[in-house]
Tab-separated table of C-alpha atoms in Angstrom:
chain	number	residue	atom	x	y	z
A	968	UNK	CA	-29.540	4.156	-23.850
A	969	UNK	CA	-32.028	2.206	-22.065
A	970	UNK	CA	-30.631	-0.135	-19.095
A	971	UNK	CA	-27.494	1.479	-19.503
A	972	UNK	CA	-28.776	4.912	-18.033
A	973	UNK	CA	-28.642	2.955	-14.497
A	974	UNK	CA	-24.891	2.036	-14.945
A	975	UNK	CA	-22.454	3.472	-12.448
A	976	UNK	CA	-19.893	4.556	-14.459
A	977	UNK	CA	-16.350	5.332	-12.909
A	978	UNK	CA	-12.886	5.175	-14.386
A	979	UNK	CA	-10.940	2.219	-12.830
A	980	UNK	CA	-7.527	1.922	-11.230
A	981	UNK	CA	-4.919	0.746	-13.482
A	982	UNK	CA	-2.290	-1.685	-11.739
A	983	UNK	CA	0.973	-1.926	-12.915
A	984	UNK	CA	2.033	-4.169	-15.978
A	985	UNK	CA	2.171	-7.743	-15.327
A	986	UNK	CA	4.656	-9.151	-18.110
A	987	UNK	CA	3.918	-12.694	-18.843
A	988	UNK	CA	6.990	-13.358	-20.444
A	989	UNK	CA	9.978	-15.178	-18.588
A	990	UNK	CA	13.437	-13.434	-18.131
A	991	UNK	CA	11.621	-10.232	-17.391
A	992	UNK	CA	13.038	-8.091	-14.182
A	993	UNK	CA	10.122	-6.713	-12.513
A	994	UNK	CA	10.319	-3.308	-10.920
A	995	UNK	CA	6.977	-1.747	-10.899
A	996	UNK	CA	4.683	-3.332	-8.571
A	997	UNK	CA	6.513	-2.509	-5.452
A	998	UNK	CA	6.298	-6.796	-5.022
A	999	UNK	CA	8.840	-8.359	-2.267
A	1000	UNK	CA	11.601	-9.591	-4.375
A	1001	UNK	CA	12.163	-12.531	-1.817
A	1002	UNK	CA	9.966	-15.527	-0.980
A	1003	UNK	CA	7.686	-15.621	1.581
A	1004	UNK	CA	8.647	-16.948	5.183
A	1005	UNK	CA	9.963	-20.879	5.302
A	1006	UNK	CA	6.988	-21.374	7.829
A	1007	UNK	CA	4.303	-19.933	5.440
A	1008	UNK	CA	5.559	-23.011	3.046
A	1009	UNK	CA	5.565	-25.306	5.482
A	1010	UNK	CA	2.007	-24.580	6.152
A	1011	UNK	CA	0.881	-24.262	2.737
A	1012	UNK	CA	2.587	-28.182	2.227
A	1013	UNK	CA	-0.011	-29.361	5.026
A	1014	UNK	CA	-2.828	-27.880	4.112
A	1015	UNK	CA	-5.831	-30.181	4.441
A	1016	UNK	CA	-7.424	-29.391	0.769
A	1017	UNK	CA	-10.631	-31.385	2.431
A	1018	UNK	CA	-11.594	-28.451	3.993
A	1019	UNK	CA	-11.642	-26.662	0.644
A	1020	UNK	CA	-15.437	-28.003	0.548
A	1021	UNK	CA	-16.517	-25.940	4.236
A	1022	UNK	CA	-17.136	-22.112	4.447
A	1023	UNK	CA	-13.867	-20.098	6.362
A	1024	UNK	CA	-14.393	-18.867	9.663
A	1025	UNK	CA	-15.923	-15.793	8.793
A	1026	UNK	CA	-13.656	-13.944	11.852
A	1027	UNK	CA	-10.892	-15.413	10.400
A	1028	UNK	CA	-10.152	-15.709	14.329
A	1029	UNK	CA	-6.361	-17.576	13.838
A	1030	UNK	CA	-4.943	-14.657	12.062
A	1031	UNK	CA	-6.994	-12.419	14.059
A	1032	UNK	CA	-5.166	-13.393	17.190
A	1033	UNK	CA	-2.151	-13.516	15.666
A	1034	UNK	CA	-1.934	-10.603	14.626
A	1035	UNK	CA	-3.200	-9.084	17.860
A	1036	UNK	CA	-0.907	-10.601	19.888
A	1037	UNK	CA	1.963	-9.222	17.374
A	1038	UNK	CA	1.069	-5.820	17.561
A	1039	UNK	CA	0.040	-5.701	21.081
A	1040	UNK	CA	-3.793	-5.005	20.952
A	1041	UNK	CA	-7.223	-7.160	21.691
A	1042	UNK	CA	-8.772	-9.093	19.121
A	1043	UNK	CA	-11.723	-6.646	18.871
A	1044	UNK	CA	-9.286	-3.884	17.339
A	1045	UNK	CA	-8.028	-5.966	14.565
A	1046	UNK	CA	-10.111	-6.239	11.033
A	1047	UNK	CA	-8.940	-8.195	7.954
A	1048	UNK	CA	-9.615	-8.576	4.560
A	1049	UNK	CA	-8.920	-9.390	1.360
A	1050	UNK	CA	-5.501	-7.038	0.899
A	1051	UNK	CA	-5.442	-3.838	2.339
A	1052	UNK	CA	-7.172	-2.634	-0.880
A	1053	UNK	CA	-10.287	-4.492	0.545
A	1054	UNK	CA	-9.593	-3.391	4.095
A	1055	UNK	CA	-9.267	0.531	2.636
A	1056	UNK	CA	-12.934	-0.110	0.731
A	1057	UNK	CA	-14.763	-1.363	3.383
A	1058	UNK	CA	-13.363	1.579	5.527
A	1059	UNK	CA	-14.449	4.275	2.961
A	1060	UNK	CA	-17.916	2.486	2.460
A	1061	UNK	CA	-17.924	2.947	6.326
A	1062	UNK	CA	-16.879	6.229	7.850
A	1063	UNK	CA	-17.126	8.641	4.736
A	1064	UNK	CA	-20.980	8.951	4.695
A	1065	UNK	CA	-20.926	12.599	4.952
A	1066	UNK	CA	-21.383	15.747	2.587
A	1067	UNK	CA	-18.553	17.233	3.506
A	1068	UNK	CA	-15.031	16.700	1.478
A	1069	UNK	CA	-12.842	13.449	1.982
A	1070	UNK	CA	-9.567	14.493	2.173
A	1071	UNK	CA	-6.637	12.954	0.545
A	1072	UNK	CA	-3.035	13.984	-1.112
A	1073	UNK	CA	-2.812	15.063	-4.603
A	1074	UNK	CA	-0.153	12.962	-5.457
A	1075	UNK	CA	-0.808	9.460	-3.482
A	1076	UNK	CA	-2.309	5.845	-4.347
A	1077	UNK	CA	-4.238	6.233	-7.355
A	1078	UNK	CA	-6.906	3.700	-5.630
A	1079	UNK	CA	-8.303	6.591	-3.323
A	1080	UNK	CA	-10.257	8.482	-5.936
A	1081	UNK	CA	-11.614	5.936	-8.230
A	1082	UNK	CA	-13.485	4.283	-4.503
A	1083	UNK	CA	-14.665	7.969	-3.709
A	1084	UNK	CA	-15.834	7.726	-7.662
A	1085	UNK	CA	-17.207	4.494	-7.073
A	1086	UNK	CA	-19.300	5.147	-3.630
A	1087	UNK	CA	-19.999	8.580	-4.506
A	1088	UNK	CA	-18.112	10.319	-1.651
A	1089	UNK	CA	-17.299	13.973	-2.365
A	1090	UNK	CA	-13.571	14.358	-2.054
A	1091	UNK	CA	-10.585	16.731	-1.917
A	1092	UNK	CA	-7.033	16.414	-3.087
A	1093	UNK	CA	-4.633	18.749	-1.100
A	1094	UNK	CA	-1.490	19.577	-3.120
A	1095	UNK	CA	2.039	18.685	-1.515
A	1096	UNK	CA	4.332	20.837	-1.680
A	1097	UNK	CA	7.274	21.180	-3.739
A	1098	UNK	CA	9.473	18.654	-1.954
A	1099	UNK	CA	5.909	16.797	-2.085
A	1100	UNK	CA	5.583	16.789	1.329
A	1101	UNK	CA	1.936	16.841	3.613
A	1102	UNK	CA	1.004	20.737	4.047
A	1103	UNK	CA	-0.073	19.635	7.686
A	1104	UNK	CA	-2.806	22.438	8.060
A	1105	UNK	CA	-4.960	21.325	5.272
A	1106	UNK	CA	-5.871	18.565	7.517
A	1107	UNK	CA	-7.250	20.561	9.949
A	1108	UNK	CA	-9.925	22.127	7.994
A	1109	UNK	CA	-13.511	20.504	7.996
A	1110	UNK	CA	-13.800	17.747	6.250
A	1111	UNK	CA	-15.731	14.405	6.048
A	1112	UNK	CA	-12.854	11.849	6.431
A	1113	UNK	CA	-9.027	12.150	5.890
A	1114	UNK	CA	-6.713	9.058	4.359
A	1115	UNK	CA	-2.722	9.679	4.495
A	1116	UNK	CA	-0.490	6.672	3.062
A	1117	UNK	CA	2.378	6.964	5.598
A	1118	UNK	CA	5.089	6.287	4.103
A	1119	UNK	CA	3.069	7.809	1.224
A	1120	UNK	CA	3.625	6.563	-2.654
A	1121	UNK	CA	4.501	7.102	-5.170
A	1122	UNK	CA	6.931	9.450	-3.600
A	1123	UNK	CA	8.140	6.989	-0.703
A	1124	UNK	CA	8.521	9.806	1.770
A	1125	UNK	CA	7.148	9.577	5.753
A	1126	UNK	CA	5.768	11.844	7.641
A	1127	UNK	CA	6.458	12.480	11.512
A	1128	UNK	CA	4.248	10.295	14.241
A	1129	UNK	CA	3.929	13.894	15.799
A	1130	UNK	CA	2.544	15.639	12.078
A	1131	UNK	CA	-0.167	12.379	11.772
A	1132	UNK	CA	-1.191	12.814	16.151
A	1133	UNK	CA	-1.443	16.653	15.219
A	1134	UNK	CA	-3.471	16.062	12.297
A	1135	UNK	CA	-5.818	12.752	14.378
A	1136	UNK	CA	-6.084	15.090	17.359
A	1137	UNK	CA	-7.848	17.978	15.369
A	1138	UNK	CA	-10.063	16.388	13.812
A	1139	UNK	CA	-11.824	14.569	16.389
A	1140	UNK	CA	-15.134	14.671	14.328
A	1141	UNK	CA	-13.890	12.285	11.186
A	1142	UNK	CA	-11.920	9.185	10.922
A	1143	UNK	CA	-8.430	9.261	10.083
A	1144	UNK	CA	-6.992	6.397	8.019
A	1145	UNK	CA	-3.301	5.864	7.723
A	1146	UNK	CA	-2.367	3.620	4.845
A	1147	UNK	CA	0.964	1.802	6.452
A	1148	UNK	CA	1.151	-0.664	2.986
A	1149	UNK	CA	4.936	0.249	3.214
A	1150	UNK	CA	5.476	1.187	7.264
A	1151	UNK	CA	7.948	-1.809	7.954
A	1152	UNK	CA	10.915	-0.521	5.272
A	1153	UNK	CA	11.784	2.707	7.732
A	1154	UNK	CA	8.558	4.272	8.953
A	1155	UNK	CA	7.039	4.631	12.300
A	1156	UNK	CA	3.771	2.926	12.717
A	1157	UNK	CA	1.071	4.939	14.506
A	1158	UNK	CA	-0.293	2.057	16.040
A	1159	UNK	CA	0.848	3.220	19.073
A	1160	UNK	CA	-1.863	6.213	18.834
A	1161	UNK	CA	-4.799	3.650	18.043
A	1162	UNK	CA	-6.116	3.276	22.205
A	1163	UNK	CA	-6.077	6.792	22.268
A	1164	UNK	CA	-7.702	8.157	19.291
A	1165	UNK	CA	-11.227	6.526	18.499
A	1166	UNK	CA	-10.838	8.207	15.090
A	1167	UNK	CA	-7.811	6.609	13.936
A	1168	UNK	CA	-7.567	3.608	11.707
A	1169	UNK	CA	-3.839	2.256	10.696
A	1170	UNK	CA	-4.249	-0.375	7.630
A	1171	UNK	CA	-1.446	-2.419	6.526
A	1172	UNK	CA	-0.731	-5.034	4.419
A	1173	UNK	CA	0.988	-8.534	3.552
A	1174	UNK	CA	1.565	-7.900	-0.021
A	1175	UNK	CA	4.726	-6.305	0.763
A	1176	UNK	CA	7.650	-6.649	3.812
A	1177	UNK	CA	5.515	-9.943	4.306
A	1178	UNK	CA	5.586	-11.114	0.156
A	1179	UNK	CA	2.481	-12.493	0.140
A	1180	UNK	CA	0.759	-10.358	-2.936
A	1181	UNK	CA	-0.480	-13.446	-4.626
A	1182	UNK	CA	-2.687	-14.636	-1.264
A	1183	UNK	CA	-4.369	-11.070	-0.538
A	1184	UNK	CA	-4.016	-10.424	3.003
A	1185	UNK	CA	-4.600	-6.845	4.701
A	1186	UNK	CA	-5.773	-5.895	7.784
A	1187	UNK	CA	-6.500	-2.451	10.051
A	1188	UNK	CA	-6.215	-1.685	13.649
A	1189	UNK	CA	-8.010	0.573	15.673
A	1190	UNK	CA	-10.666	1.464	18.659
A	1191	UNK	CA	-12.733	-1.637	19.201
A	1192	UNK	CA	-15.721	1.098	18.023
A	1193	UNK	CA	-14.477	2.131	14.720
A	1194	UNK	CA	-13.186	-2.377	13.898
A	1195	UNK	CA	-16.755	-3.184	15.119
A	1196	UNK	CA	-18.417	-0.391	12.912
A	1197	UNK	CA	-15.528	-2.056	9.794
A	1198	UNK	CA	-17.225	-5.804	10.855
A	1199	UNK	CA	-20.674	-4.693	10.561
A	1200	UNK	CA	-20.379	-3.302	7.360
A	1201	UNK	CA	-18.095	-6.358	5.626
A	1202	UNK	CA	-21.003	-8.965	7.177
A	1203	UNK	CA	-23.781	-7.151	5.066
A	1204	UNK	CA	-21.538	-7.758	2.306
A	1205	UNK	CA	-19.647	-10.644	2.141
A	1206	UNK	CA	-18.986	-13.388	5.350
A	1207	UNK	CA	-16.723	-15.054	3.830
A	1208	UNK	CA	-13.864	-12.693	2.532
A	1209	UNK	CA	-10.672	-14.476	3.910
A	1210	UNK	CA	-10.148	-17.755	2.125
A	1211	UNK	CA	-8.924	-20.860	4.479
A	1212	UNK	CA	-5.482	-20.589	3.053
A	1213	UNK	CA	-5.277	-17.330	3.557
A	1214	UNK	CA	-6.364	-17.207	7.033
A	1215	UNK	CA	-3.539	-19.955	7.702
A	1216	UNK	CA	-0.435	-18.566	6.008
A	1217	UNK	CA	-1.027	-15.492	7.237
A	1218	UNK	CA	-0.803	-16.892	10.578
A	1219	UNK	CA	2.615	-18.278	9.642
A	1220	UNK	CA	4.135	-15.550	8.571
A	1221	UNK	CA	3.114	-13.108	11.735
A	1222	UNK	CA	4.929	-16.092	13.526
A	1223	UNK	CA	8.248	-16.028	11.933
A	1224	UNK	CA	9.314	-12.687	12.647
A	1225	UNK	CA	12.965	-13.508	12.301
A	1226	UNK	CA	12.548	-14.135	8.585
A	1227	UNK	CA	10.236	-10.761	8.351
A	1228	UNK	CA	12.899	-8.579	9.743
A	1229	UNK	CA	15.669	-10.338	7.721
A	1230	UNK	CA	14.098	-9.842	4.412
A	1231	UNK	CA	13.190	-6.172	5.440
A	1232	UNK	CA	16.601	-5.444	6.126
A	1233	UNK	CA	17.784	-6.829	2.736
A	1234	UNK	CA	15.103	-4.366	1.092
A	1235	UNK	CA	16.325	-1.473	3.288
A	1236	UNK	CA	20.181	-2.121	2.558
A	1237	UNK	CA	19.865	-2.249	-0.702
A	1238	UNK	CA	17.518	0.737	-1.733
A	1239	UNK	CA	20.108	2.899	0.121
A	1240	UNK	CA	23.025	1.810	-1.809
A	1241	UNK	CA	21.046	1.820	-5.163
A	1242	UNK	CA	20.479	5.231	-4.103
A	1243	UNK	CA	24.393	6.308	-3.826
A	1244	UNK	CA	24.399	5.070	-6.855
A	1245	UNK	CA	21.250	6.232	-8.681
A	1246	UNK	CA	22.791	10.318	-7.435
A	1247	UNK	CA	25.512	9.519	-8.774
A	1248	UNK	CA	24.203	8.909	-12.002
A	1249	UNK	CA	22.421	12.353	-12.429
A	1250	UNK	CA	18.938	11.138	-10.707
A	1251	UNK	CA	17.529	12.912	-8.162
A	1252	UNK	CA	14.355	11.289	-5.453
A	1253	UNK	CA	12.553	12.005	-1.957
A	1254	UNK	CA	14.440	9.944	0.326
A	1255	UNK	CA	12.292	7.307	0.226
A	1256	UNK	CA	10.979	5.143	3.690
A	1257	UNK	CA	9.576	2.080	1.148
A	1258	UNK	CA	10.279	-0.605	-1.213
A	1259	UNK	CA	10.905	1.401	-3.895
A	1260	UNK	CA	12.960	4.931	-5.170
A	1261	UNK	CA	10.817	7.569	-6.969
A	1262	UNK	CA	13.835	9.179	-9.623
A	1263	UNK	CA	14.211	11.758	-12.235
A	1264	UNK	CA	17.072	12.338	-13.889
A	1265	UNK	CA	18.663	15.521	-14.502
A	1266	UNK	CA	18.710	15.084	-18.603
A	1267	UNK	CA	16.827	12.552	-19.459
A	1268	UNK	CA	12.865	12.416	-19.574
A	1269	UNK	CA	11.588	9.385	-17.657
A	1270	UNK	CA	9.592	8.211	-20.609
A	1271	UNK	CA	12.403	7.989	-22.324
A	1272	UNK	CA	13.650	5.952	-19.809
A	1273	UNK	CA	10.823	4.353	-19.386
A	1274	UNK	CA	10.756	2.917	-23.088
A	1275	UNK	CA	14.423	2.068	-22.936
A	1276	UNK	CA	14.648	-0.329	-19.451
A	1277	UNK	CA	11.155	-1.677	-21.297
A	1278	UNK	CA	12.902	-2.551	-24.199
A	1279	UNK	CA	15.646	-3.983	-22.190
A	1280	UNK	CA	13.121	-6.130	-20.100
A	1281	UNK	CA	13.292	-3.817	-17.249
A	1282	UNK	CA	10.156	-3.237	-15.749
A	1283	UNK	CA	9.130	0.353	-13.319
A	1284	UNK	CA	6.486	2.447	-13.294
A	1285	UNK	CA	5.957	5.474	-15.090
A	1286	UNK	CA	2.914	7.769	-14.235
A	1287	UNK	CA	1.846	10.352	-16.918
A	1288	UNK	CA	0.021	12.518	-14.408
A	1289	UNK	CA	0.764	16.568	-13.829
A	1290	UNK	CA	3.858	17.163	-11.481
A	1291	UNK	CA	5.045	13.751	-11.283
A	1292	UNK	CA	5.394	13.014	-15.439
A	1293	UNK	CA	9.527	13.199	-14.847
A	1294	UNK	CA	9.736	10.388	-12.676
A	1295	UNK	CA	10.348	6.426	-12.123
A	1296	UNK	CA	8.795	4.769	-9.660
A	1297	UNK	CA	11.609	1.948	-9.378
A	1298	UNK	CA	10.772	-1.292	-6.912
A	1299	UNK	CA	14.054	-2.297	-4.913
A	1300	UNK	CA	14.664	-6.154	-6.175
A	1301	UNK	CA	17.071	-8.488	-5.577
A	1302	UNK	CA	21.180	-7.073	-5.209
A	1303	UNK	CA	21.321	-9.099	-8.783
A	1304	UNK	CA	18.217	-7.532	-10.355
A	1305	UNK	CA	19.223	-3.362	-9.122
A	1306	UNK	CA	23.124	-4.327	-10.133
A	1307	UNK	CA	21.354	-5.030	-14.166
A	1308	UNK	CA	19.410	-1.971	-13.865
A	1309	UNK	CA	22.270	0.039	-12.851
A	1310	UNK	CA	24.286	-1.485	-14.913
A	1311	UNK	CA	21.989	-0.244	-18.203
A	1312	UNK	CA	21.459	2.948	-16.636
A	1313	UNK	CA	25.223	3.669	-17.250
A	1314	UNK	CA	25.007	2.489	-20.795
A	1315	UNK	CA	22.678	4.389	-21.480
A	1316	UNK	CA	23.302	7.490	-19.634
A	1317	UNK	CA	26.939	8.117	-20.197
């Protein structure tokens, strides 16, 4: 094999389908169906493109303080980077250096394996359990790291503040890291445990109450230790992760909270009537705390259904993975775009 006997090898993560053609309703990249804030395109209108030709502020210091002064911490307890996916890599490149067992859900972001793969970090999968919820006590077994999506996906369920304190508290000897990508549609943030617990770090992200996918923006907070450990790590990689642009709009939107909480309420309202109407159909879910409804219906395989809203130009996600092969992971869209898919369902279905 030669050269290619020093490859790393690891399976990647497979995103969702991006369609390229137009018409197409897009369910199954848990995307914001709405624009992003007014302010966010009134700042991308007056960008100077002559700065284009310096290097970023490497602390990205603007959205930095902005987002500091949102969530009511100091500047030294905030890191960003390029989407939360960047944020989560940098975190597992720094705290999970030991021998013992990162530990992780067995059905969660499909992400967390393939960078344990990639940094070879010995990990552990914990099952959920039949309602696929946490099994809170093995969390507090030894380990060399834990990472909990709260709200998790693809099941859109949320754990208790007090489960995620219980499960920080004992295990004062590893970082915890809660993935908040999908806090703001009905969570409760555990930001509120970060001055306390030196172990915790809570990442979020932009890409989805703040509909700003297509810029990458993410961003952790937590003990000034455990963001200066994060900064230390990212500047012997890569100075210059946040683009200009990026640094700016994000900015923008942490100012116009009005228009945040507006369009999160639209997301909100609308997942729980699709979900009247989804049970009433024959589909069963979690009752999901996200962007998005995780269904199986009573008769019908979900790659059957699947195939069909394809066909139809209806796009969710369908995972064929053990214990979750029977379900659709279906984005909440526009009141227009769920009213089309419901609208098929019943064709289709009765």
């Amino acid at each position: 094999m030669g050269w290619e006997e020093q490859v790393r090898r690891v399976v990647p993560y497979i995103p969702g389908e991006q369609p390229k053609q137009k018409g197409i309703i897009k369910l199954n990249t848990n995307e914001c169906p709405y624009p992003p804030s007014p302010l966010v395109k009134e700042y991308a209108a007056a960008f100077e493109t002559e700065l284009l030709r310096l290097y970023p502020d490497p602390e990205a210091s603007l959205l930095v303080n902005a987002l500091a002064d949102y969530y009511g911490v100091d500047a030294d307890q905030v890191f960003v980077g390029v989407g939360s996916d960047d944020v989560l890599a940098m975190s597992f490149l720094t705290f999970f250096n030991s021998e013992k067992p990162v530990l992780f859900p067995d059905i969660t972001y499909s992400f967390y394996d393939v960078w344990a793969e990639l940094f070879h970090i010995p990990y552990r999968c914990p099952e959920l359990d039949n309602d696929f919820r946490l099994v809170k006590e093995d969390y507090l077994t030894e380990n060399g790291g834990i990472v909990i999506p709260n709200p998790n996906a693809p099941t859109g369920l949320f754990e208790s503040l007090d489960t995620i304190e219980e499960i920080v508290a004992g295990n004062p000897d590893s970082m915890v890291i809660i993935d908040e990508a999908y806090v703001d549609f009905g969570g409760v943030s555990a930001m509120s445990l970060v001055d306390k617990y030196d172990n915790l770090l809570v990442v979020q992200t932009f890409s989805k109450s703040r509909a700003m996918a297509g810029i990458r923006i993410g961003f952790a907070v937590g003990s000034k230790k455990a963001i200066g450990y994060l900064k230390d790590v990212k500047f012997s990689f890569n100075s210059y992760t946040m683009n200009a642009p990026s640094i700016a709009w994000g900015m923008a939107s942490i100012r116009d909270d009005g228009y945040f909480k507006e369009t999160v309420g639209k997301i909100i309202n609308t997942r729980e009537r699709v979900k009247k109407e989804l049970a009433g159909l024959g589909f069963t879910f979690p009752d999901s705390m996200s962007n998005f409804i995780f269904a199986s219906h009573e008769t019908i395989p979900a790659a059957e259904l699947f195939q069909a809203l394809k066909q139809e130009g209806i796009y969710v996600r369908y995972f064929n993975k053990p214990r979750i092969d029977n379900y659709l992971r279906i984005t909440v869209g526009t009141d227009e775009e769920m009213d089309r898919l419901l609208t098929f369902l019943k064709q289709i279905i009765h």
